[in-house]
XYZ file of C-alpha atoms in Angstrom:
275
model
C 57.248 78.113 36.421
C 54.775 78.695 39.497
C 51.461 79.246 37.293
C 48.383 77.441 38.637
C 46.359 75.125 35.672
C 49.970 75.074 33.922
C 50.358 71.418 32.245
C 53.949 70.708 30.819
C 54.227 67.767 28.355
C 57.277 67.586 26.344
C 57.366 71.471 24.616
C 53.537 71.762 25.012
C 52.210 73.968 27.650
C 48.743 74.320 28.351
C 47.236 77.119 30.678
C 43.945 76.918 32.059
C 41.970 79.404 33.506
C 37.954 80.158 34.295
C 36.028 83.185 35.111
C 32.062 83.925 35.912
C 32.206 86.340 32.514
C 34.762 86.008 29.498
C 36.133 89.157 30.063
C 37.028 87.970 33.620
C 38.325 84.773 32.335
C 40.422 86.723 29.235
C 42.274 89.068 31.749
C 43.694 86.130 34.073
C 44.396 84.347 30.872
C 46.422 87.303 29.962
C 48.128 87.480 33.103
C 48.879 83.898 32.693
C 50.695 84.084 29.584
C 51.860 87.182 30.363
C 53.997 85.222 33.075
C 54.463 82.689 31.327
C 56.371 84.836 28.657
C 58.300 85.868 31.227
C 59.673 82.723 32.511
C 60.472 81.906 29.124
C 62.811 84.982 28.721
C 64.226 84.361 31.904
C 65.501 81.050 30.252
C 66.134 81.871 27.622
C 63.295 80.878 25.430
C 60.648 82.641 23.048
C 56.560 81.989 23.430
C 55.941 82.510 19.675
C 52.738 84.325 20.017
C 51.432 83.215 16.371
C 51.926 79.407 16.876
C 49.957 80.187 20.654
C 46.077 79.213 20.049
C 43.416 80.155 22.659
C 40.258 78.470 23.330
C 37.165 79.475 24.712
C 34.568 76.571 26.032
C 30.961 78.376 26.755
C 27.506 77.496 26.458
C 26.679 80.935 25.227
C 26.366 80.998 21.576
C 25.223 84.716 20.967
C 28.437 86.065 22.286
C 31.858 86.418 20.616
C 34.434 85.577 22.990
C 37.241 88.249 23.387
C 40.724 88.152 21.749
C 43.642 87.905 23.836
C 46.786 90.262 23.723
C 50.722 89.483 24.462
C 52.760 92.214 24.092
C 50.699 93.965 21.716
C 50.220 91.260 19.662
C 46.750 89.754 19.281
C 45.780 86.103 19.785
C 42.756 85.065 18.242
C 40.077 82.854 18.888
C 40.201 79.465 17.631
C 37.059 76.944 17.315
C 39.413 73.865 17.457
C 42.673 73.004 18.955
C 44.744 69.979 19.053
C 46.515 69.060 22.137
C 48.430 65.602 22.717
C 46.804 64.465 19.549
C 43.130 64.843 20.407
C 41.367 67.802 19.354
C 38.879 69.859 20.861
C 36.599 71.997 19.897
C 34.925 74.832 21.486
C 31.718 72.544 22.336
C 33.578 69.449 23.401
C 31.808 67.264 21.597
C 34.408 65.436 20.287
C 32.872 65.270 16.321
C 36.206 67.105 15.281
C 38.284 64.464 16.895
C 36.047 61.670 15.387
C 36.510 63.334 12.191
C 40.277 63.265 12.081
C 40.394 59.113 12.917
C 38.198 58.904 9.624
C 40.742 60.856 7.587
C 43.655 59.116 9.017
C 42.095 55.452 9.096
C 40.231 55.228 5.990
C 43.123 55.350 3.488
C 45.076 52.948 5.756
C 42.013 50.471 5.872
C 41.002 51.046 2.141
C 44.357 49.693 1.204
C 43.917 46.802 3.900
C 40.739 45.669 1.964
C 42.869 45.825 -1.768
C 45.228 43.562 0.022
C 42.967 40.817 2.474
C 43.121 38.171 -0.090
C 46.330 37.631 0.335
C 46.563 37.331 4.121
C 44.638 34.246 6.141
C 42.309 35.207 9.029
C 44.349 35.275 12.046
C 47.048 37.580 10.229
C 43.733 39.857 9.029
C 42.792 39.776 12.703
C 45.752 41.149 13.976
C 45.790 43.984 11.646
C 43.005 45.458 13.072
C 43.714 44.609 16.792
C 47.077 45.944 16.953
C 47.006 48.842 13.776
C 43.521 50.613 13.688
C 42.311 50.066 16.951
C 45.088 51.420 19.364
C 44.449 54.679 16.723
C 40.520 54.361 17.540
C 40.989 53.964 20.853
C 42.997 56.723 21.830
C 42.525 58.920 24.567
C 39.099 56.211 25.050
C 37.815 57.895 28.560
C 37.062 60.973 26.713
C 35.619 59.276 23.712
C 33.197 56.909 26.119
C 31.946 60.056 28.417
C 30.982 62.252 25.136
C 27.823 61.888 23.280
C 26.085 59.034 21.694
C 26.784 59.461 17.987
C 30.709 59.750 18.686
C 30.343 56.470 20.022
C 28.377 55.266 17.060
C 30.589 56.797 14.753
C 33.621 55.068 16.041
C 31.643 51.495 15.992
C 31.070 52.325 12.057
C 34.513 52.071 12.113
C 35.301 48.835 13.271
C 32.564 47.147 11.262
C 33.573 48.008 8.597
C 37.045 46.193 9.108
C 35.039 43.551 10.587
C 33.253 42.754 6.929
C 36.436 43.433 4.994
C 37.983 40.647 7.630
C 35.919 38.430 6.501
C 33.615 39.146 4.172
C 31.715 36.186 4.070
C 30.108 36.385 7.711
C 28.150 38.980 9.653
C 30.218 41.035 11.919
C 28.630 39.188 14.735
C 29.958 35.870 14.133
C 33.099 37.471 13.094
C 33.144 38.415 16.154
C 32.193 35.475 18.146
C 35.358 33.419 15.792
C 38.040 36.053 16.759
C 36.753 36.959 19.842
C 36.813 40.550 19.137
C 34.582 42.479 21.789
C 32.551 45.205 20.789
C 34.574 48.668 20.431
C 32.123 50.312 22.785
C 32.824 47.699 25.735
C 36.304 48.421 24.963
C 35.800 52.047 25.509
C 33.121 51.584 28.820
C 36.407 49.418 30.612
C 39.259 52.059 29.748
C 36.789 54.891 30.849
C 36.505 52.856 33.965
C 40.165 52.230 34.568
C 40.536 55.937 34.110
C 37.679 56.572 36.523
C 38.888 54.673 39.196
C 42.659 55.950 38.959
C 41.089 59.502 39.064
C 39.091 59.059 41.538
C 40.589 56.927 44.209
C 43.081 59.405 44.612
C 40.456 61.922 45.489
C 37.527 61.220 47.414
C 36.659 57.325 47.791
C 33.582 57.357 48.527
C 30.311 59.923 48.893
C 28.277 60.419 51.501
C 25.324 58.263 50.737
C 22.529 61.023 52.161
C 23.544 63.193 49.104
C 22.793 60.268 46.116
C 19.522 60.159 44.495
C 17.611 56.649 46.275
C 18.256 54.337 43.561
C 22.020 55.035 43.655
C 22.240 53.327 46.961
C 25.536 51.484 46.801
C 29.581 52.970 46.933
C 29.690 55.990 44.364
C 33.107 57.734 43.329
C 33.494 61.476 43.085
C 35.623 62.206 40.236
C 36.527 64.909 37.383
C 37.220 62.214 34.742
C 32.875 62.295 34.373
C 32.478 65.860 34.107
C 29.897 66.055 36.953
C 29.397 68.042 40.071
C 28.086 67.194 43.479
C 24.720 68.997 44.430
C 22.465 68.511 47.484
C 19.775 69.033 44.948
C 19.035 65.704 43.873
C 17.225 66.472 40.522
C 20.470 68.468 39.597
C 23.016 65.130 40.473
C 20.561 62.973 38.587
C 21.517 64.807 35.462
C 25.600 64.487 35.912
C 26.063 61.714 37.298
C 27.164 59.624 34.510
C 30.599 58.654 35.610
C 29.115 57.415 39.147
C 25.971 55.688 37.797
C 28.613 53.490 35.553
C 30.615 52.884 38.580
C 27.680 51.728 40.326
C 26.713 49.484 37.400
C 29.231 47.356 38.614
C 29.764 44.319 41.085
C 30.267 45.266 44.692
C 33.507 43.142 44.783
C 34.803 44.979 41.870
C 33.583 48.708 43.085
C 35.138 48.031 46.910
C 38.822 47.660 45.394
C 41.618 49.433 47.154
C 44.120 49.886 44.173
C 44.473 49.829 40.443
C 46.293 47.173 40.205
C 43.002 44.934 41.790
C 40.459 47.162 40.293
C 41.841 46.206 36.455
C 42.189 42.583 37.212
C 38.728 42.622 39.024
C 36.918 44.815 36.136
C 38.640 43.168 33.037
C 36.863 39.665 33.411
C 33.426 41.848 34.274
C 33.685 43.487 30.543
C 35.676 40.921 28.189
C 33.687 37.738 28.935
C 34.008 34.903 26.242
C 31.997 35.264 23.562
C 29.762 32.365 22.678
Protein backbone atom coordinates (compact mmCIF):
# COMPACT_ATOMS: atom_id res chain seq x y z
CA UNK A 1 0.00 0.00 0.00
CA UNK A 2 1.99 3.18 -1.36
CA UNK A 3 0.10 5.89 0.94
CA UNK A 4 2.42 8.47 2.52
CA UNK A 5 1.83 8.91 6.73
CA UNK A 6 0.43 5.16 6.45
CA UNK A 7 1.61 3.27 9.82
CA UNK A 8 0.89 -0.59 9.80
CA UNK A 9 1.01 -2.34 13.22
CA UNK A 10 -0.48 -5.68 13.41
CA UNK A 11 -4.36 -4.96 11.83
CA UNK A 12 -4.12 -1.25 12.87
CA UNK A 13 -3.58 1.28 10.25
CA UNK A 14 -3.17 4.75 10.92
CA UNK A 15 -3.25 7.56 8.16
CA UNK A 16 -1.97 10.85 8.71
CA UNK A 17 -2.48 13.78 6.89
CA UNK A 18 -2.25 17.90 7.45
CA UNK A 19 -3.59 20.81 5.64
CA UNK A 20 -3.34 24.88 6.18
CA UNK A 21 -7.49 24.70 6.62
CA UNK A 22 -9.60 21.54 7.73
CA UNK A 23 -11.33 21.39 4.72
CA UNK A 24 -7.92 21.03 2.95
CA UNK A 25 -6.80 18.54 5.41
CA UNK A 26 -10.48 16.49 5.21
CA UNK A 27 -10.24 16.11 1.33
CA UNK A 28 -6.60 14.43 1.32
CA UNK A 29 -7.82 12.47 4.25
CA UNK A 30 -10.54 11.32 2.03
CA UNK A 31 -8.39 10.54 -0.72
CA UNK A 32 -6.33 8.63 1.67
CA UNK A 33 -8.83 6.29 2.78
CA UNK A 34 -10.36 6.37 -0.25
CA UNK A 35 -7.11 4.43 -1.45
CA UNK A 36 -6.74 2.80 1.17
CA UNK A 37 -10.23 1.08 0.65
CA UNK A 38 -9.08 0.23 -2.41
CA UNK A 39 -6.07 -1.71 -1.62
CA UNK A 40 -8.08 -3.50 0.74
CA UNK A 41 -10.51 -4.78 -2.00
CA UNK A 42 -7.78 -5.53 -4.12
CA UNK A 43 -6.85 -8.13 -1.34
CA UNK A 44 -9.38 -9.07 -0.50
CA UNK A 45 -10.24 -7.28 2.65
CA UNK A 46 -13.10 -4.86 3.97
CA UNK A 47 -12.23 -1.21 5.77
CA UNK A 48 -15.35 -1.36 8.00
CA UNK A 49 -16.19 2.24 7.81
CA UNK A 50 -18.11 2.24 11.35
CA UNK A 51 -15.22 0.71 13.42
CA UNK A 52 -12.85 3.66 11.29
CA UNK A 53 -12.51 6.78 13.84
CA UNK A 54 -11.10 10.14 12.60
CA UNK A 55 -9.36 12.68 14.55
CA UNK A 56 -8.89 16.16 14.21
CA UNK A 57 -5.88 17.96 16.36
CA UNK A 58 -6.42 22.01 16.09
CA UNK A 59 -5.92 24.85 18.22
CA UNK A 60 -9.10 26.39 16.98
CA UNK A 61 -11.85 25.84 19.34
CA UNK A 62 -14.74 27.91 17.65
CA UNK A 63 -14.78 25.68 14.66
CA UNK A 64 -16.38 22.25 14.14
CA UNK A 65 -14.15 20.18 12.22
CA UNK A 66 -15.73 18.52 9.07
CA UNK A 67 -17.02 14.90 8.81
CA UNK A 68 -15.40 12.63 6.54
CA UNK A 69 -17.17 10.44 3.79
CA UNK A 70 -16.25 6.75 2.32
CA UNK A 71 -18.42 5.64 -0.09
CA UNK A 72 -21.28 7.52 1.02
CA UNK A 73 -20.99 6.64 4.32
CA UNK A 74 -20.14 9.27 6.92
CA UNK A 75 -17.29 9.14 9.46
CA UNK A 76 -17.64 11.24 12.30
CA UNK A 77 -15.59 13.17 14.43
CA UNK A 78 -14.27 11.70 17.46
CA UNK A 79 -12.71 13.73 20.59
CA UNK A 80 -10.63 10.64 21.67
CA UNK A 81 -9.06 7.72 20.05
CA UNK A 82 -7.05 4.89 21.23
CA UNK A 83 -4.20 3.70 19.23
CA UNK A 84 -1.54 0.99 20.46
CA UNK A 85 -3.08 1.39 23.85
CA UNK A 86 -2.56 5.09 24.48
CA UNK A 87 -5.25 7.39 23.82
CA UNK A 88 -5.41 10.68 22.46
CA UNK A 89 -7.47 13.22 22.50
CA UNK A 90 -8.12 16.02 20.24
CA UNK A 91 -5.84 18.45 22.51
CA UNK A 92 -3.05 16.03 23.21
CA UNK A 93 -2.87 16.55 26.50
CA UNK A 94 -2.72 13.28 27.55
CA UNK A 95 -5.51 13.71 30.74
CA UNK A 96 -7.63 10.97 28.85
CA UNK A 97 -4.74 8.61 28.82
CA UNK A 98 -3.92 9.44 32.52
CA UNK A 99 -7.43 8.78 33.22
CA UNK A 100 -7.60 5.27 31.87
CA UNK A 101 -4.21 4.06 34.11
CA UNK A 102 -6.44 5.24 37.16
CA UNK A 103 -9.35 3.03 36.12
CA UNK A 104 -7.23 0.14 35.27
CA UNK A 105 -4.67 0.46 38.31
CA UNK A 106 -6.77 1.37 41.13
CA UNK A 107 -8.82 -1.84 41.49
CA UNK A 108 -5.60 -3.85 40.93
CA UNK A 109 -3.75 -1.78 43.73
CA UNK A 110 -6.87 -1.55 46.07
CA UNK A 111 -6.79 -5.28 46.26
CA UNK A 112 -2.84 -5.14 46.70
CA UNK A 113 -3.41 -3.03 49.92
CA UNK A 114 -6.37 -5.81 51.32
CA UNK A 115 -3.61 -8.27 50.81
CA UNK A 116 0.13 -6.47 52.01
CA UNK A 117 -0.02 -8.04 55.35
CA UNK A 118 0.54 -11.06 54.20
CA UNK A 119 3.54 -10.48 51.94
CA UNK A 120 7.18 -9.20 53.52
CA UNK A 121 8.77 -6.08 51.97
CA UNK A 122 10.89 -7.23 49.24
CA UNK A 123 7.91 -9.42 47.77
CA UNK A 124 5.62 -5.94 48.27
CA UNK A 125 8.44 -4.23 46.39
CA UNK A 126 8.36 -6.23 43.51
CA UNK A 127 4.74 -5.93 43.04
CA UNK A 128 4.92 -2.57 42.23
CA UNK A 129 8.22 -2.61 40.21
CA UNK A 130 7.33 -5.25 37.89
CA UNK A 131 3.04 -5.03 37.95
CA UNK A 132 1.92 -1.29 38.16
CA UNK A 133 4.76 0.42 36.96
CA UNK A 134 5.55 -1.15 33.45
CA UNK A 135 1.43 -0.16 33.15
CA UNK A 136 2.39 3.55 34.38
CA UNK A 137 5.11 3.77 32.40
CA UNK A 138 3.92 3.01 29.14
CA UNK A 139 4.51 4.78 26.12
CA UNK A 140 6.80 7.20 28.99
CA UNK A 141 8.34 9.73 26.15
CA UNK A 142 4.94 10.95 25.52
CA UNK A 143 3.89 11.04 29.10
CA UNK A 144 7.35 13.10 30.14
CA UNK A 145 7.00 15.77 27.06
CA UNK A 146 3.13 16.58 28.01
CA UNK A 147 2.11 18.93 30.64
CA UNK A 148 2.89 19.27 34.24
CA UNK A 149 -0.18 17.89 36.00
CA UNK A 150 0.01 14.53 33.84
CA UNK A 151 3.20 14.16 35.36
CA UNK A 152 1.87 14.90 38.79
CA UNK A 153 -0.94 12.80 38.34
CA UNK A 154 1.06 9.77 37.53
CA UNK A 155 3.48 10.46 40.74
CA UNK A 156 0.01 10.32 42.86
CA UNK A 157 0.10 7.09 41.66
CA UNK A 158 3.09 5.62 42.82
CA UNK A 159 2.82 7.14 46.28
CA UNK A 160 0.23 5.86 46.97
CA UNK A 161 1.69 2.22 46.53
CA UNK A 162 4.63 3.58 48.18
CA UNK A 163 2.50 4.12 51.70
CA UNK A 164 0.49 0.95 51.21
CA UNK A 165 4.26 -0.73 50.84
CA UNK A 166 4.97 0.22 53.85
CA UNK A 167 2.84 2.01 55.72
CA UNK A 168 4.81 2.82 58.53
CA UNK A 169 7.44 5.21 56.74
CA UNK A 170 7.23 8.28 54.53
CA UNK A 171 7.47 7.55 50.92
CA UNK A 172 10.86 9.10 51.03
CA UNK A 173 12.57 6.70 53.13
CA UNK A 174 10.62 4.06 51.48
CA UNK A 175 12.26 5.03 48.91
CA UNK A 176 15.74 5.46 50.02
CA UNK A 177 15.25 1.35 51.65
CA UNK A 178 14.11 -0.07 48.22
CA UNK A 179 15.85 2.12 46.18
CA UNK A 180 12.93 3.02 44.17
CA UNK A 181 13.70 6.30 42.08
CA UNK A 182 11.21 8.79 41.65
CA UNK A 183 8.56 7.92 38.74
CA UNK A 184 9.30 11.25 37.11
CA UNK A 185 13.22 10.48 36.76
CA UNK A 186 12.03 7.32 35.40
CA UNK A 187 10.04 9.04 32.80
CA UNK A 188 12.91 12.14 32.09
CA UNK A 189 15.57 8.86 31.15
CA UNK A 190 13.06 6.86 28.80
CA UNK A 191 12.08 10.27 27.15
CA UNK A 192 15.77 10.63 26.69
CA UNK A 193 16.50 7.21 25.32
CA UNK A 194 13.67 7.92 22.95
CA UNK A 195 15.15 11.31 22.12
CA UNK A 196 18.36 10.23 21.27
CA UNK A 197 17.20 7.11 19.08
CA UNK A 198 14.96 9.68 17.23
CA UNK A 199 17.17 11.97 16.76
CA UNK A 200 20.53 10.55 15.95
CA UNK A 201 19.09 9.12 13.05
CA UNK A 202 18.16 12.53 11.82
CA UNK A 203 20.16 15.46 12.23
CA UNK A 204 23.07 15.13 14.97
CA UNK A 205 23.71 18.15 15.68
CA UNK A 206 22.39 22.05 14.99
CA UNK A 207 24.08 24.69 13.81
CA UNK A 208 25.05 26.55 16.90
CA UNK A 209 24.37 30.32 15.23
CA UNK A 210 20.61 29.35 15.28
CA UNK A 211 20.37 28.42 19.41
CA UNK A 212 19.35 31.02 21.77
CA UNK A 213 23.09 32.10 23.78
CA UNK A 214 22.58 30.15 26.79
CA UNK A 215 22.05 26.92 24.80
CA UNK A 216 25.65 26.96 23.80
CA UNK A 217 26.64 23.31 23.86
CA UNK A 218 25.60 20.09 21.20
CA UNK A 219 21.67 20.33 20.72
CA UNK A 220 19.61 17.48 18.86
CA UNK A 221 16.92 18.24 16.33
CA UNK A 222 14.23 15.84 16.79
CA UNK A 223 10.27 15.18 16.39
CA UNK A 224 10.08 13.08 19.60
CA UNK A 225 9.91 17.02 21.46
CA UNK A 226 7.35 18.43 19.37
CA UNK A 227 9.43 21.54 18.47
CA UNK A 228 10.44 23.35 15.37
CA UNK A 229 13.59 25.09 14.32
CA UNK A 230 13.22 28.98 13.81
CA UNK A 231 15.90 31.62 13.11
CA UNK A 232 13.76 33.66 15.39
CA UNK A 233 15.21 33.05 18.60
CA UNK A 234 12.27 34.17 20.88
CA UNK A 235 10.13 31.59 18.85
CA UNK A 236 12.92 28.41 19.57
CA UNK A 237 13.04 29.55 23.16
CA UNK A 238 9.46 28.51 23.50
CA UNK A 239 9.86 24.76 21.85
CA UNK A 240 12.72 23.79 22.68
CA UNK A 241 12.00 21.47 25.41
CA UNK A 242 13.34 18.26 24.04
CA UNK A 243 16.85 20.07 23.24
CA UNK A 244 17.11 22.11 26.48
CA UNK A 245 16.81 18.47 28.34
CA UNK A 246 19.40 17.15 26.08
CA UNK A 247 21.58 19.90 26.91
CA UNK A 248 20.93 19.40 30.64
CA UNK A 249 23.16 16.70 30.34
CA UNK A 250 27.01 15.84 30.64
CA UNK A 251 29.04 16.52 27.55
CA UNK A 252 30.41 12.90 27.67
CA UNK A 253 26.97 11.60 27.74
CA UNK A 254 25.43 14.17 24.93
CA UNK A 255 28.67 13.42 22.40
CA UNK A 256 27.66 9.56 22.16
CA UNK A 257 27.68 7.95 18.77
CA UNK A 258 25.07 5.09 19.36
CA UNK A 259 22.32 3.87 21.59
CA UNK A 260 23.85 1.31 22.83
CA UNK A 261 26.64 4.02 24.63
CA UNK A 262 24.13 6.70 25.05
CA UNK A 263 21.86 4.23 27.56
CA UNK A 264 24.83 2.95 29.40
CA UNK A 265 26.28 6.58 29.59
CA UNK A 266 22.73 8.25 30.62
CA UNK A 267 21.46 5.42 33.00
CA UNK A 268 24.14 6.05 35.83
CA UNK A 269 23.45 10.10 35.15
CA UNK A 270 19.57 9.50 36.27
CA UNK A 271 19.46 6.31 38.70
CA UNK A 272 22.21 7.32 41.16
CA UNK A 273 22.08 5.51 44.64
CA UNK A 274 19.92 6.85 46.85
CA UNK A 275 21.28 7.79 50.24
Amino acid sequence: MNIKDCYLFADDCLLLTSGATQYQAKLDMERKISLASDWYTKNQLILNATKTDVMTITNHKSDSPPDLHLHNHVIKQSKKIKYLGVILDHRLNMNAHVKKIKQKLYPVINCFSRQRRFLNLGLAAKWYTGLIRPVIEYCAPVLYGSNNEVRENLLKIENRCLKIINIHKSKDLTRRQLQIHNLVTRLHYLYMLSYFKTTNSLVPIIDKNLLPEKLNSITRLGTSSGFRLSKDRAKFSLCNFGAKAFNDLPEHIRTCKNLKAFKSAVKPHFFKPIV
